[in-house]
Tab-separated table of C-alpha atoms in Angstrom:
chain	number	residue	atom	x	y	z
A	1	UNK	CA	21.639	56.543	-50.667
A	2	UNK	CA	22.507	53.392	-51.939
A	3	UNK	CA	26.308	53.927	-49.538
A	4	UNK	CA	23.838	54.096	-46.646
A	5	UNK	CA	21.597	51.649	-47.273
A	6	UNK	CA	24.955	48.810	-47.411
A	7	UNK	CA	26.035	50.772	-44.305
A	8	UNK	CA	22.993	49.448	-42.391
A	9	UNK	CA	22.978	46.070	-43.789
A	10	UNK	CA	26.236	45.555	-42.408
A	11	UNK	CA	25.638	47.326	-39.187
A	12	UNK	CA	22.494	44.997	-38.822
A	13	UNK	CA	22.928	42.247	-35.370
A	14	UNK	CA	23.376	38.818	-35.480
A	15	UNK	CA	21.580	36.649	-33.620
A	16	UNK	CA	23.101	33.576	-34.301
A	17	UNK	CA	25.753	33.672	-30.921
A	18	UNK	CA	22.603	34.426	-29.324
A	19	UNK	CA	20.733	31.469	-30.820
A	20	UNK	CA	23.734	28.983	-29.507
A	21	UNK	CA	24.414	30.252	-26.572
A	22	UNK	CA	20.156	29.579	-25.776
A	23	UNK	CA	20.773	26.131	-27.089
A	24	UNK	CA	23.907	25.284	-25.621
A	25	UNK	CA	22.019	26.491	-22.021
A	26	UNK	CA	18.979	24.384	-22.813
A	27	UNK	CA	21.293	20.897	-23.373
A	28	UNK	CA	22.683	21.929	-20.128
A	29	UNK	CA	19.152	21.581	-18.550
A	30	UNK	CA	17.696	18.481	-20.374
A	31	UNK	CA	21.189	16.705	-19.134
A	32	UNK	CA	21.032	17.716	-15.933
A	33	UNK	CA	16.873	16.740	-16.048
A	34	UNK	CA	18.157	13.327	-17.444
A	35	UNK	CA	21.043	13.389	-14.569
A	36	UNK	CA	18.341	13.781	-11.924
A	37	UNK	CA	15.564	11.482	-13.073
A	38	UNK	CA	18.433	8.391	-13.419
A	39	UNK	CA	19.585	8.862	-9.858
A	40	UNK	CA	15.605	8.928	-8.392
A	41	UNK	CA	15.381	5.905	-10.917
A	42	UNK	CA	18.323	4.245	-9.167
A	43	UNK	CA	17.328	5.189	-5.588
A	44	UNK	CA	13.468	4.174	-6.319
A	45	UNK	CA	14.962	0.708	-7.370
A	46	UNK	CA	17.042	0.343	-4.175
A	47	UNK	CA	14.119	0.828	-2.091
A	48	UNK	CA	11.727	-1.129	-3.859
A	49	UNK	CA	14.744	-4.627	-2.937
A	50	UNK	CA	13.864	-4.033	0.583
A	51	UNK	CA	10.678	-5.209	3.020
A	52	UNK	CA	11.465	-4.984	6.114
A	53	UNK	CA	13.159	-1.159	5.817
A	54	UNK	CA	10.907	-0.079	3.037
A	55	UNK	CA	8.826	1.544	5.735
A	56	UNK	CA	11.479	4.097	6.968
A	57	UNK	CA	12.665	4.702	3.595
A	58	UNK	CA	9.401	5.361	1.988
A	59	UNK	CA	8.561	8.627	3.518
A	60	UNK	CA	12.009	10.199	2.164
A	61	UNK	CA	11.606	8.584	-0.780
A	62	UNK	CA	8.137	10.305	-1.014
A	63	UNK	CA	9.279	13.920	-0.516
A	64	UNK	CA	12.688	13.215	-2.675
A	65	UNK	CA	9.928	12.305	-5.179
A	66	UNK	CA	7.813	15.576	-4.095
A	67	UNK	CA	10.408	17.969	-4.867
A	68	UNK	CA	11.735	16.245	-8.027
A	69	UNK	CA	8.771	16.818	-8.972
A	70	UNK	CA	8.618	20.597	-8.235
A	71	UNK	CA	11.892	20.894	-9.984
A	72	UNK	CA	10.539	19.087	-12.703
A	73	UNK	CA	7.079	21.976	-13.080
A	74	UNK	CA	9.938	24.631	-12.565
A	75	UNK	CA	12.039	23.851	-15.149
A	76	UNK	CA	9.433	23.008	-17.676
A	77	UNK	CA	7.751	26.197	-17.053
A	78	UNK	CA	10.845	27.770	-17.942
A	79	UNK	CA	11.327	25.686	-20.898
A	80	UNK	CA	7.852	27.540	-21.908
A	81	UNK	CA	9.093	30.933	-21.320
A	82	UNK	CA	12.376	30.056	-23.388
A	83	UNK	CA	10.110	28.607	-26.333
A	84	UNK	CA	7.861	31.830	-26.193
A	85	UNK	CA	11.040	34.177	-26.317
A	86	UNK	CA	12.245	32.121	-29.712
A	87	UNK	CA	8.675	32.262	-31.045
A	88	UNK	CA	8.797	35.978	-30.443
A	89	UNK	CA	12.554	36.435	-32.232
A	90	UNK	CA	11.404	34.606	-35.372
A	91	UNK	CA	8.580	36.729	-35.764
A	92	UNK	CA	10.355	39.627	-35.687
A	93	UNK	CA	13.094	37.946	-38.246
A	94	UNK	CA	10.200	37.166	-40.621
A	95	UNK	CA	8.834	40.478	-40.439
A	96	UNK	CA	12.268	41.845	-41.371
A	97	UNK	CA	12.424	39.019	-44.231
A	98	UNK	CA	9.467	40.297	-45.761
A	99	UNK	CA	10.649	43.776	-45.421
A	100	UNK	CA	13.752	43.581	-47.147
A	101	UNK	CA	11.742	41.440	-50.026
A	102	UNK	CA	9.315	44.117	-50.595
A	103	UNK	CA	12.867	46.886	-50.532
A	104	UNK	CA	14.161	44.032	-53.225
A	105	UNK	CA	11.238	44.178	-55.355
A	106	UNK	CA	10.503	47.771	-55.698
A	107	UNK	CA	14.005	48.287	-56.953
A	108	UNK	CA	14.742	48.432	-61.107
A	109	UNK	CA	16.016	45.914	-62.932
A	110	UNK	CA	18.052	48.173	-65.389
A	111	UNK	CA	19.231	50.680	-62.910
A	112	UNK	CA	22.861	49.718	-62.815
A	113	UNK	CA	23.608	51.609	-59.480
A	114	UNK	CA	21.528	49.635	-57.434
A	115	UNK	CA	23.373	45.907	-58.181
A	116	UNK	CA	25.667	46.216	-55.571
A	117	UNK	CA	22.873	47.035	-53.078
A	118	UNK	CA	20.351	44.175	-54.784
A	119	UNK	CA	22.959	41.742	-54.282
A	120	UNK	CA	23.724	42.782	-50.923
A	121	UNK	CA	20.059	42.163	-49.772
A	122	UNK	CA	20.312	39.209	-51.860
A	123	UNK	CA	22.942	37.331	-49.613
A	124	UNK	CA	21.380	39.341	-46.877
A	125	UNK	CA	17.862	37.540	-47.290
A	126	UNK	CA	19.680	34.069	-47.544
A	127	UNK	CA	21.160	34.848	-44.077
A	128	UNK	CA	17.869	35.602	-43.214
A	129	UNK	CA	15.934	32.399	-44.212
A	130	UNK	CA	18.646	29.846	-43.055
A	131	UNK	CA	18.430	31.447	-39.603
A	132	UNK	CA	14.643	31.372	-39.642
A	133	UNK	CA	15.396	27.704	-40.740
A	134	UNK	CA	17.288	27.027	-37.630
A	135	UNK	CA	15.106	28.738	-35.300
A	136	UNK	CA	12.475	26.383	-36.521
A	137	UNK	CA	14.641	23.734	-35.679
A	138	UNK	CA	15.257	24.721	-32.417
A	139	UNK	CA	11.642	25.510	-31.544
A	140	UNK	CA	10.767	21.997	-33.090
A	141	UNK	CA	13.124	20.428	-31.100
A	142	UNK	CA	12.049	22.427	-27.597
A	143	UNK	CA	8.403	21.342	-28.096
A	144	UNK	CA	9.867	17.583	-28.710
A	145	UNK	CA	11.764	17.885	-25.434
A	146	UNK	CA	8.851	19.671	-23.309
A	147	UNK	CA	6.696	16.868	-24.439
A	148	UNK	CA	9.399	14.288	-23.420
A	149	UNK	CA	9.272	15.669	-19.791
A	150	UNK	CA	5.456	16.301	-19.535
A	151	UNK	CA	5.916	12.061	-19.962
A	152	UNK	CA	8.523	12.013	-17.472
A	153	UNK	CA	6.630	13.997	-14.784
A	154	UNK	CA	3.726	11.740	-15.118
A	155	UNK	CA	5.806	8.923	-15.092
A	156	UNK	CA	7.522	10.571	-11.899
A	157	UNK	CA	3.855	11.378	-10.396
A	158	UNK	CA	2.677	7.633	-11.230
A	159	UNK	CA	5.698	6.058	-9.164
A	160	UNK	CA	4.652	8.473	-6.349
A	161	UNK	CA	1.189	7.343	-6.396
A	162	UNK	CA	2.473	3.696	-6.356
A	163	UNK	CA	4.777	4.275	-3.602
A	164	UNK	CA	2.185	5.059	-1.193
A	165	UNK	CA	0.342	2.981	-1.801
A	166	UNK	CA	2.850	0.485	-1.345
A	167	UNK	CA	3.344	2.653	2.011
A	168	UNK	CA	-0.094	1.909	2.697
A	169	UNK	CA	-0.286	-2.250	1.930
A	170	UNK	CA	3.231	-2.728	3.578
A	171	UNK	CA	1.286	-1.247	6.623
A	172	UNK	CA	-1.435	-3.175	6.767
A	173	UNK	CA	0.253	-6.784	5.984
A	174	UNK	CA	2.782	-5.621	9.242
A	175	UNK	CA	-0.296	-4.789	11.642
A	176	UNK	CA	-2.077	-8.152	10.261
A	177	UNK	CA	1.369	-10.256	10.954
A	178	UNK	CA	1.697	-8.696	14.378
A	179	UNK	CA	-1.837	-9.443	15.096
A	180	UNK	CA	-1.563	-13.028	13.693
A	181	UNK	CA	2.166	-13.549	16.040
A	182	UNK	CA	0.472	-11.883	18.943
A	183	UNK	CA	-2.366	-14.579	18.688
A	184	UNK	CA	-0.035	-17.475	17.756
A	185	UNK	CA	2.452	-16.790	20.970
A	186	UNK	CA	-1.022	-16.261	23.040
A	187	UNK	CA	-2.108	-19.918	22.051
A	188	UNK	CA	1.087	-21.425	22.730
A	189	UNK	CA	1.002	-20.077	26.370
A	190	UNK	CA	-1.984	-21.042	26.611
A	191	UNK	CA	-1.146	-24.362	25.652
A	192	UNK	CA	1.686	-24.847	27.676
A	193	UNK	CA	-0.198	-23.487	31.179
A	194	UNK	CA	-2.850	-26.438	30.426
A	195	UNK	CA	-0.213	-29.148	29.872
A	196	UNK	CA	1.592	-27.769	33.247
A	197	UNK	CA	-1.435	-27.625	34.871
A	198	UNK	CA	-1.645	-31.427	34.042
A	199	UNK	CA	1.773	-31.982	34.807
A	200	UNK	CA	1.728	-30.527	38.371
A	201	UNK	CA	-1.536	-32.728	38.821
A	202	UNK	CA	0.411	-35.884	38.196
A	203	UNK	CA	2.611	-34.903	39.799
A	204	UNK	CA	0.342	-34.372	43.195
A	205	UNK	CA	-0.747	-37.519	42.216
A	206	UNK	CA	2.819	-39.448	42.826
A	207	UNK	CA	3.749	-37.531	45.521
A	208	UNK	CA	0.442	-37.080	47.866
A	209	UNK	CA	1.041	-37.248	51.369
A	210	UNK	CA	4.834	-36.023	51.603
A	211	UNK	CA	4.992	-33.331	53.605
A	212	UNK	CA	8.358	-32.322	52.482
A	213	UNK	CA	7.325	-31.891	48.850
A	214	UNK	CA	5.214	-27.993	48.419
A	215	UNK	CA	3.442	-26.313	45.903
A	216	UNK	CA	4.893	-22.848	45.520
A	217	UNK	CA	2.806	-21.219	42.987
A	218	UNK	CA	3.982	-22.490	39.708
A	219	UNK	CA	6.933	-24.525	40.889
A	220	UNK	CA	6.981	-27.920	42.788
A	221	UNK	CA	9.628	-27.374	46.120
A	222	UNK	CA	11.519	-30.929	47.173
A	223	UNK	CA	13.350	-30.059	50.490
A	224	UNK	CA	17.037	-31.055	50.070
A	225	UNK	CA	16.543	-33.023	52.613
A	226	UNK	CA	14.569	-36.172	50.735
A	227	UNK	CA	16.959	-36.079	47.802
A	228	UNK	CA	20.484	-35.443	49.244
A	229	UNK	CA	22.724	-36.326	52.560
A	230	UNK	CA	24.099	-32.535	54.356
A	231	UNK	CA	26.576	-31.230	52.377
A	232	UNK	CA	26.618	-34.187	49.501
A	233	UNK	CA	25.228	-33.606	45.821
A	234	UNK	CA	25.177	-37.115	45.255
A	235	UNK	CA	21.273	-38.355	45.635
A	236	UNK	CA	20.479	-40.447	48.075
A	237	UNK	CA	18.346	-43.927	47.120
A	238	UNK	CA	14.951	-42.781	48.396
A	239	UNK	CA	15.766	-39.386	46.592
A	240	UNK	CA	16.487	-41.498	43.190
A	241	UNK	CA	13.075	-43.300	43.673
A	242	UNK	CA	11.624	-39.701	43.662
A	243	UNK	CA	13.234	-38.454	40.802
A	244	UNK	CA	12.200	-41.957	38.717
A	245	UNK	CA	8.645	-41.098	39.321
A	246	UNK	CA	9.476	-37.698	38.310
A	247	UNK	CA	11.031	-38.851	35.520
A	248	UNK	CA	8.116	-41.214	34.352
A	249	UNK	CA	5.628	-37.871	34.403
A	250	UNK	CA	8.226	-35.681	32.421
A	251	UNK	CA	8.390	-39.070	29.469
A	252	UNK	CA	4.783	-38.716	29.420
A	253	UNK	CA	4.802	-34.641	29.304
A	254	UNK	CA	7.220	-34.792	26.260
A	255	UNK	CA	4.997	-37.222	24.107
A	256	UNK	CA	2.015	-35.445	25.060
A	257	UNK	CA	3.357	-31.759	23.869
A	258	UNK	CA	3.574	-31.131	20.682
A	259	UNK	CA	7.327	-30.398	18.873
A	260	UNK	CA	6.537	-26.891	17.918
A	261	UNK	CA	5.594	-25.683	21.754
A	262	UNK	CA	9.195	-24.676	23.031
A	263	UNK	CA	9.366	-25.764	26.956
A	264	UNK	CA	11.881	-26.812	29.453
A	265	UNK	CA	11.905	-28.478	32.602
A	266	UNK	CA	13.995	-25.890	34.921
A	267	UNK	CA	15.730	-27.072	38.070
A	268	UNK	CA	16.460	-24.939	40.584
A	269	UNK	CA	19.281	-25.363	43.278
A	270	UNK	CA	18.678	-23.325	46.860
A	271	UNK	CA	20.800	-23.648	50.320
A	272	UNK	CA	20.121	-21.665	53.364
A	273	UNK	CA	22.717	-19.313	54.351
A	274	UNK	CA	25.259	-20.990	56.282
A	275	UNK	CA	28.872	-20.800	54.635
A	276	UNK	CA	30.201	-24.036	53.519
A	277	UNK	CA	34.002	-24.462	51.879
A	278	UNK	CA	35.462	-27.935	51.227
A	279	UNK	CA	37.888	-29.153	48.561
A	280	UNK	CA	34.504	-30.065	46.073
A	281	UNK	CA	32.076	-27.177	47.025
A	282	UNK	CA	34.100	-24.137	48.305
A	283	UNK	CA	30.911	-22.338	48.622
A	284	UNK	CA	26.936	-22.631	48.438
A	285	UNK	CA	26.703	-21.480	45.176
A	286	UNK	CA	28.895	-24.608	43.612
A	287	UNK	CA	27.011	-27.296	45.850
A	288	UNK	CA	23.461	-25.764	44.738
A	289	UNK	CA	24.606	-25.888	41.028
A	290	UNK	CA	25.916	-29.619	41.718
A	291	UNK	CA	22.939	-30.624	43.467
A	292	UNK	CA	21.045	-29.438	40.116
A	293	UNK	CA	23.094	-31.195	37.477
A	294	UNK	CA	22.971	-33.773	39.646
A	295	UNK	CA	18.709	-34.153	39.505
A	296	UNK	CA	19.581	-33.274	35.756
A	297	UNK	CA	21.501	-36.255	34.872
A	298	UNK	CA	19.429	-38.756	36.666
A	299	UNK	CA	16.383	-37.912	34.875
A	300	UNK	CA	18.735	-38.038	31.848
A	301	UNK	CA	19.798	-41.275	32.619
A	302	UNK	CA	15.819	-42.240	33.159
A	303	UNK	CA	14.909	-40.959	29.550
A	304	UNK	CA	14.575	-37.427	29.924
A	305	UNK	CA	15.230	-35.387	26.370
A	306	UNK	CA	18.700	-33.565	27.511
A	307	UNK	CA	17.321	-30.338	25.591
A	308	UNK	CA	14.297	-30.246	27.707
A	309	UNK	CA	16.405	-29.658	30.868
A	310	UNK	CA	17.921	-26.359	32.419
A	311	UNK	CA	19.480	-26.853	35.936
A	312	UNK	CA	20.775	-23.614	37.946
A	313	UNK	CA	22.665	-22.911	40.890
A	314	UNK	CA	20.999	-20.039	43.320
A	315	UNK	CA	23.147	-20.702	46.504
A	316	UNK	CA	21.987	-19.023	49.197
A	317	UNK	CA	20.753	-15.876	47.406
A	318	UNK	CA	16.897	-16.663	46.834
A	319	UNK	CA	15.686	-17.851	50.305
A	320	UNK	CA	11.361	-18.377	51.285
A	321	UNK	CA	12.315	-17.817	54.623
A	322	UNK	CA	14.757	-14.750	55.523
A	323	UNK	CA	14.349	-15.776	59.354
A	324	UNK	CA	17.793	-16.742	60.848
A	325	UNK	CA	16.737	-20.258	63.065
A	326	UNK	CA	16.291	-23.690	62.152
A	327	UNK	CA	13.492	-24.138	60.730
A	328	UNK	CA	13.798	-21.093	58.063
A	329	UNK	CA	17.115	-22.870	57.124
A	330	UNK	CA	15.508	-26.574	56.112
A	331	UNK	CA	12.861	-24.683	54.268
A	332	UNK	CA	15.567	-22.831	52.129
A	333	UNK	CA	17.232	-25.712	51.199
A	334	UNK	CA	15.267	-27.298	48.443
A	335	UNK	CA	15.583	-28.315	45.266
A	336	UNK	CA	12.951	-26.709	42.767
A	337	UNK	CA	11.329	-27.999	39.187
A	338	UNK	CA	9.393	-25.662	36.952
A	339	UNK	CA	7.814	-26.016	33.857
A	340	UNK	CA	8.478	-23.024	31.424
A	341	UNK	CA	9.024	-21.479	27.703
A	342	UNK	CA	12.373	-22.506	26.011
């Protein structure tokens, strides 16, 4: 009896690989955990550095954050199942502890032929308790751990929260700044249609009675004519008297104006359709563009802000009249000013 009774004791399992091998598995997870939660740490702090492309960025951040967060439940979950499975392995250890005490204490203390066997249960039971020892340990340390990441997935669920609703404010403050731009640029057409409506009227006012000066809806039409000799972009005297008094009505536009409305004086250069090539203007296009520098400069010379002046060359590519006579051709060569945003 006492032959089979050592048999079994040394027959009996381990569970001490088993114990390790649970352990070793579980560092595995809480590093990888750790491993995940610094990289949505890091990518959480990359967004935050950012205004202008939070907006796109928040939405993946959000369901990066989502299933983190999933992963996070999962693995806790199982974290739960692995501390129930220990639970349930050290009851059963302690329930063979007490057995083999009772077995110890109903043997005799002078029966000689039982030593060997009391001694075996002896070291047997010390086995027993340091591995019950360690499984507290470990189950301990598990419910330290689970209650580390029950932190971490409210911490996790907390920066979610705040990320929309820093979603939500970034939002709002864009629609508000678009409004508030949308109302700024409004005002400063607004502005600049009333000082060019007061511009053109002085304008009317120095030139009334010339026929060969037009309105053309927003844009004031000299024919070429009054300001230049036929085929010349040097400006004749009476055509330098017109430009002065032009000149005087731009010095008054530019202190009138305030600094922060952007505007410019364009000047236009037209000719009518007729080829011209000399040495200076091989075609229409480089006597139109000389013709406008030319008005350009003068006013320059009279006081006129260089930065508040845009000339341009059309040639014959922009004509009021497409009729092919006389008449459509002296209306087509002009010279054109128009007030307009920078």
């Amino acid at each position: 009896m006492a032959l089979v009774r050592g048999r079994s004791s040394a027959e009996r399992p381990s569970y001490w690989p088993g114990y390790v091998d649970a352990l070793s598995s579980l560092l595995l997870v809480i590093i990888f955990l750790l491993s995940l939660f610094m990289i949505a740490q890091f990518f959480l702090n990359q967004e935050i550095l950012g205004r202008d492309t939070a907006l796109s960025r928040l939405n993946a951040q959000i369901a990066e954050l989502t299933e983190l967060l999933q992963l996070e439940r999962a693995n806790s979950e199982e974290l739960e199942l692995s501390i129930s499975s220990l639970s349930a392995t050290l009851s059963g250890v302690e329930a063979e502890r007490d057995s083999l005490q009772t077995e110890l204490a109903g043997l005799g203390d002078g029966i000689a032929d039982y030593d060997s066997t009391i001694a075996g249960l002896e070291t047997a039971l010390s086995e027993e308790q340091e591995l019950s020892s360690e499984a507290q340990a470990q189950v301990a340390l598990l419910n330290q751990q689970l209650a580390a990441l029950r932190q971490q997935i409210g911490a996790l669920e907390a920066a979610l929260e705040a990320s929309e609703l820093r979603d939500t404010e970034s939002r709002t403050q864009i629609a508000d700044l678009g409004r508030r731009l949308n109302l700024a640029l409004a005002q400063r057409v607004q502005d600049l249609s009333r000082y060019r409506s007061d511009f053109f009227g002085r304008l009317r006012e120095i030139l009334e009675g010339r026929s060969d000066v037009q309105v053309v809806g927003d844009r004031f039409v000299f024919q070429s004519e009054v300001l230049f000799d036929a085929g010349q972009a040097q400006i004749s005297t009476e055509g330098q008297s017109q430009i002065t008094a032009l000149a005087d009505a731009i010095l008054e536009l530019e202190d009138e104006i305030p600094a922060d409305i952007p505007w410019v004086l364009r000047i236009d250069g037209h000719t009518d359709r007729r080829p011209i090539s000399t040495p200076q203007f091989p075609s229409n296009w480089e006597l139109s563009a000389a013709r406008a520098i030319s008005v350009a400069k003068l006013l320059v010379e009279q006081g006129v802000s260089p930065n508040r002046l845009l000339a341009a060359g059309f040639g014959e590519f922009a004509p009021l009249d497409p009729a092919d006579n006389e008449d459509a051709y002296r209306r087509n060569r002009r010279i054109e000013f128009k007030l307009t945003e920078a």
